[in-house]
GROMACS .gro file of C-alpha atoms in nm:
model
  191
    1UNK     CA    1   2.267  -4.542  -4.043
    2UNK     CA    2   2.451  -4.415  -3.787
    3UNK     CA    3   2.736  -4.618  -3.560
    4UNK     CA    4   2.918  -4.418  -3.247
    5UNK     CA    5   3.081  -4.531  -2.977
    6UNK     CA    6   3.121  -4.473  -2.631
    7UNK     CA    7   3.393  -4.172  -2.598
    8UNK     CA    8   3.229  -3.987  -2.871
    9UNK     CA    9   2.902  -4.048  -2.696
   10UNK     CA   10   3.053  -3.907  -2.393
   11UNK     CA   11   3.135  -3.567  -2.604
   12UNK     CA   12   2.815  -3.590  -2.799
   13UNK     CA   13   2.588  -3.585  -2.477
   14UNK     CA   14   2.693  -3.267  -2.337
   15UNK     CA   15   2.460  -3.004  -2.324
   16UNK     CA   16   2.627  -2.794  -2.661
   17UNK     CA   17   2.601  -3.113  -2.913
   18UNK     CA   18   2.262  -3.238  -2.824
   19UNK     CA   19   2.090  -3.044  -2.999
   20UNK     CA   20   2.275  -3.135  -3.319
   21UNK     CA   21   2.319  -3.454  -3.227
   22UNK     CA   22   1.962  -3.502  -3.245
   23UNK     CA   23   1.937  -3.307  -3.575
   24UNK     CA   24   2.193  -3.590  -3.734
   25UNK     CA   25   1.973  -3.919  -3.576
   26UNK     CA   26   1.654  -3.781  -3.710
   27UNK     CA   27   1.801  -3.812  -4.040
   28UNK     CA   28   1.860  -4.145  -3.985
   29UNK     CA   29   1.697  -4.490  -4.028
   30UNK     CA   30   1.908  -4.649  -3.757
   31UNK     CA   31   2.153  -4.512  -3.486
   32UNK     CA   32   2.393  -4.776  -3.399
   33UNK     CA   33   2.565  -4.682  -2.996
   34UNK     CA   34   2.831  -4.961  -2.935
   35UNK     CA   35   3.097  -4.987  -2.643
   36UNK     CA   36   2.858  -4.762  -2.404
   37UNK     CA   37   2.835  -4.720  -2.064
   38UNK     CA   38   2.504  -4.783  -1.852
   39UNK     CA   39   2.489  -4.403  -1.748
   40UNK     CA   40   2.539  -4.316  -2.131
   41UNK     CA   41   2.305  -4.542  -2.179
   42UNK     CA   42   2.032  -4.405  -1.998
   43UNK     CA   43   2.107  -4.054  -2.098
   44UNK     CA   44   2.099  -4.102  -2.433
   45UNK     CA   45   1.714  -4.264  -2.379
   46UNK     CA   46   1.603  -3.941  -2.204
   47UNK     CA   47   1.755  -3.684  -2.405
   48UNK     CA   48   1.536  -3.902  -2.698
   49UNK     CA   49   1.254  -3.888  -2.469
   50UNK     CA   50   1.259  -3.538  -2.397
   51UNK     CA   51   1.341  -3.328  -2.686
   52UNK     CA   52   1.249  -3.563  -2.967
   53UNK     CA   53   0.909  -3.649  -2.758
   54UNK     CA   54   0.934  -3.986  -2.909
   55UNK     CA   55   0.826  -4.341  -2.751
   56UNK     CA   56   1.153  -4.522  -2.616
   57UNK     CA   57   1.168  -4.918  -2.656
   58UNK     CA   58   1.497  -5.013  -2.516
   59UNK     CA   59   1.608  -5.358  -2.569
   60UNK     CA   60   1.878  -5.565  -2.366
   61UNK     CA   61   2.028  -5.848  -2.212
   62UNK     CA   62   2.234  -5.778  -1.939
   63UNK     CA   63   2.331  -5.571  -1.576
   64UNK     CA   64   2.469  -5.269  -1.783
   65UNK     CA   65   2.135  -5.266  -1.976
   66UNK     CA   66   1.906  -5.215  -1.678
   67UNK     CA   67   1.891  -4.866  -1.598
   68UNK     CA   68   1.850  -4.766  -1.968
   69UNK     CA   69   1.529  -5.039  -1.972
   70UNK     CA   70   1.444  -4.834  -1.720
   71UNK     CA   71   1.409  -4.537  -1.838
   72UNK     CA   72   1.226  -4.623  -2.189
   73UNK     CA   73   0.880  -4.632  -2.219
   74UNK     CA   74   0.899  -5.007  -2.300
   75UNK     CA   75   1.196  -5.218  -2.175
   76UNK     CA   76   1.242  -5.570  -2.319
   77UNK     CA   77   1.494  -5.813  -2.170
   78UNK     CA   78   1.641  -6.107  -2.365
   79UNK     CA   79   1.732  -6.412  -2.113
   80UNK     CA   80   2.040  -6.563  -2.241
   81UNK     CA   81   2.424  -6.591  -2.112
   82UNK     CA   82   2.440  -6.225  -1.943
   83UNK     CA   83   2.217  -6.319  -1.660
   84UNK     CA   84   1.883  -6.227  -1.574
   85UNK     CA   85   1.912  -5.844  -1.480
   86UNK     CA   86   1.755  -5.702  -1.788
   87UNK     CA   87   1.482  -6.002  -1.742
   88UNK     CA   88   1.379  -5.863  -1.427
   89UNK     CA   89   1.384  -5.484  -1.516
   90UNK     CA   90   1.181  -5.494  -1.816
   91UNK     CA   91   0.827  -5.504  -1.913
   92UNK     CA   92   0.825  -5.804  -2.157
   93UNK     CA   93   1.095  -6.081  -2.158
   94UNK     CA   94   1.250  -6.258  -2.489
   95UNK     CA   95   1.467  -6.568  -2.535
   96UNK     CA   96   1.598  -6.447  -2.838
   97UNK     CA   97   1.607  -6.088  -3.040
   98UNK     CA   98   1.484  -6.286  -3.309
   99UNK     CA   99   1.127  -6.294  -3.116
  100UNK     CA  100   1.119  -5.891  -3.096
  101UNK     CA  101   0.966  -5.817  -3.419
  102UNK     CA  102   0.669  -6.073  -3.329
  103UNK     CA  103   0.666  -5.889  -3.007
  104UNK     CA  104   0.614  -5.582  -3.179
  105UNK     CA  105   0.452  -5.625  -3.433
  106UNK     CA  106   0.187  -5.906  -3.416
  107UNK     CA  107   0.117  -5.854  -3.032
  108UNK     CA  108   0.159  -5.497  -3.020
  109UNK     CA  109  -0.111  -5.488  -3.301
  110UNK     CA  110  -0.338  -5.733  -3.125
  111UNK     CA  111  -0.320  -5.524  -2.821
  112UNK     CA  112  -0.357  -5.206  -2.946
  113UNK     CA  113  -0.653  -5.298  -3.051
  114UNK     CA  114  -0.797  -5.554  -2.771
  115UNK     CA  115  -0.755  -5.187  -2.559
  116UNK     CA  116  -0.902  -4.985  -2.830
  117UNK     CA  117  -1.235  -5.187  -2.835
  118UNK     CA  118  -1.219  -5.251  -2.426
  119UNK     CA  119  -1.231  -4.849  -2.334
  120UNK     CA  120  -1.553  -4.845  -2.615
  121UNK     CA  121  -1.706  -5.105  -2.440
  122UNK     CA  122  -1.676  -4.987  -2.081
  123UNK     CA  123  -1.761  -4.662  -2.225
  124UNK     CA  124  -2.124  -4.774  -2.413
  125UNK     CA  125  -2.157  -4.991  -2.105
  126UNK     CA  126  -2.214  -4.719  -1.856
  127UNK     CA  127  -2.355  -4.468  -2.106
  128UNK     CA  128  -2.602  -4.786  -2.111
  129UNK     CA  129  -2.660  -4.828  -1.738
  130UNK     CA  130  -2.655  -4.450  -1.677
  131UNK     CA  131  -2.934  -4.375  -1.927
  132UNK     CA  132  -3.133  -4.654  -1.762
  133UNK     CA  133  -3.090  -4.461  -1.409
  134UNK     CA  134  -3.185  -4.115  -1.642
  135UNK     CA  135  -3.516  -4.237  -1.780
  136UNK     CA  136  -3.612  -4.423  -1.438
  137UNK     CA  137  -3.608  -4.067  -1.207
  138UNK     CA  138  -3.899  -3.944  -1.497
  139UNK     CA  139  -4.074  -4.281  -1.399
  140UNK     CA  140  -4.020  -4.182  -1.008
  141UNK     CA  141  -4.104  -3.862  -1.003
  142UNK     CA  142  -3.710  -3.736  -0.949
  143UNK     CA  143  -3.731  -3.911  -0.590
  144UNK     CA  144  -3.407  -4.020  -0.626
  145UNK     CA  145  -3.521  -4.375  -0.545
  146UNK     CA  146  -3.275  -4.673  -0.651
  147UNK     CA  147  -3.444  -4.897  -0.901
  148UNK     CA  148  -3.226  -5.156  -0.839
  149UNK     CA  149  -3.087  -5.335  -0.507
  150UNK     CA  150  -2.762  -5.221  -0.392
  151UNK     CA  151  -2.659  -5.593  -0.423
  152UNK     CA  152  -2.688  -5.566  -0.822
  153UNK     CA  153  -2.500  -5.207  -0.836
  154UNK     CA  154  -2.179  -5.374  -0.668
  155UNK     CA  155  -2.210  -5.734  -0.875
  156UNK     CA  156  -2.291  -5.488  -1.234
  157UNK     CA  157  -1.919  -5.463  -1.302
  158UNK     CA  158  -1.797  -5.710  -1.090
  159UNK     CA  159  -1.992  -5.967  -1.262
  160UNK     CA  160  -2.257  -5.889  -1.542
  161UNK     CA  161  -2.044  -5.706  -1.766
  162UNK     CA  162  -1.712  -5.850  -1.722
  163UNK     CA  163  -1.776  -6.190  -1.931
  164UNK     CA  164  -1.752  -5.990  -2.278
  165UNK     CA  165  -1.431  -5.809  -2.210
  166UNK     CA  166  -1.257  -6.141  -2.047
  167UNK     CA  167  -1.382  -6.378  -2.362
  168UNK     CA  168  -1.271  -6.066  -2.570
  169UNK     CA  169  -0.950  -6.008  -2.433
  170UNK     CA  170  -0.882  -6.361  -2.440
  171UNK     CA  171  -0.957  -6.445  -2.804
  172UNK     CA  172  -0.963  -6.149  -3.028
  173UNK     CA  173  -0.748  -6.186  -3.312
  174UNK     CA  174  -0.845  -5.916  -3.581
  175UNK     CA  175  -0.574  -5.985  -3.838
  176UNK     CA  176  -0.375  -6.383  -3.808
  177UNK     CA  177  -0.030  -6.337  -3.716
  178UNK     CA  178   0.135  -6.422  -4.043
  179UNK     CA  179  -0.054  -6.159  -4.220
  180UNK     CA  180   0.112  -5.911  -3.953
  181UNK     CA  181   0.423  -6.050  -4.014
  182UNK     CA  182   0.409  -6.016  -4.380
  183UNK     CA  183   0.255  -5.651  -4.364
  184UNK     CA  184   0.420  -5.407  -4.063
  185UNK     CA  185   0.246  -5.123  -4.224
  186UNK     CA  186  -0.055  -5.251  -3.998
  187UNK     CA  187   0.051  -5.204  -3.681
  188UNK     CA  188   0.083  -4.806  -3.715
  189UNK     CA  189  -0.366  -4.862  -3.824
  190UNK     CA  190  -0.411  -5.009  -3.529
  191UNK     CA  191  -0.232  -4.685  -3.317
   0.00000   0.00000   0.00000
């Protein structure tokens, strides 16, 4: 791992050491940025996001965490004694940093795939309703008569099909949560 702290990040982030910088974190497992300021904060999450063109989780628990939440991909707040800035600035919220693996790992996985098997379903469900319209304009005569009323075109999405993905989304559990706990090799399957 790698620890640095906030004057050396100062020198590091200027535009000559970046690029070596970088060089040195991909080599390792974790980098470790203590005593840093918001700004540095922030930088340091771009200049990941733009030359390594890596997905950014950023991870705090106070004010001086909020703009670097910000500018992850995913920003996760932990409520606690700091106040509830980084609550409010994030995209998930924690009690504890204790809870972020779960986050990650068991509901990450679980909705990685509830969107996975959502986009197939809208997908075969309008290949579905399309082909229907296809073969009926061969019955017709290519007329371009409806074959349905225009009440059931603006209630097909709005209510026919959307049962499935709301029961779906609601209950779909592929793999329990303690097996996800006990294997995190799982959650890069479901990506």
């Amino acid at each position: 791992g790698l620890v640095i702290d906030g004057r050396t990040l100062e020198h590091v982030l200027h535009d000559s050491l970046q690029n070596t910088f970088l060089e040195l974190t991909e080599k390792c497992r974790a980098v470790v940025c203590c005593q840093a300021t918001p700004l540095q904060k922030s930088v340091l999450v771009k200049l990941v996001r733009s030359k390594l063109k890596a997905m950014t989780l950023a991870v705090g628990d106070g004010a001086n965490d909020v703009s670097m939440i910000q500018v992850a991909d995913t920003g996760v707040g932990i409520s606690g004694q700091e106040g509830m800035q980084a609550v409010m600035a994030s995209d998930f919220a924690i009690s504890q940093f204790r809870h972020l693996r779960k986050l990650l790992l068991v509901h990450g996985h679980w909705c990685y795939t509830r969107l996975t098997n959502m986009v197939l379903y809208f997908f075969y469900k309008n290949v579905t309703y399309v082909n229907l319209l296809f073969w009926y304009q061969f019955f017709c005569g290519f007329s371009g008569t409806s074959m349905t009323d225009y009440w059931v075109l603006i209630l097909f999405n709005l209510l026919f099909t959307s049962v499935p993905p709301i029961i779906y989304g609601v209950l779909d559990k592929d793999v329990s949560a303690e097996i996800l706990m006990e294997l995190p090799q799982l959650y890069t399957t479901s990506q």
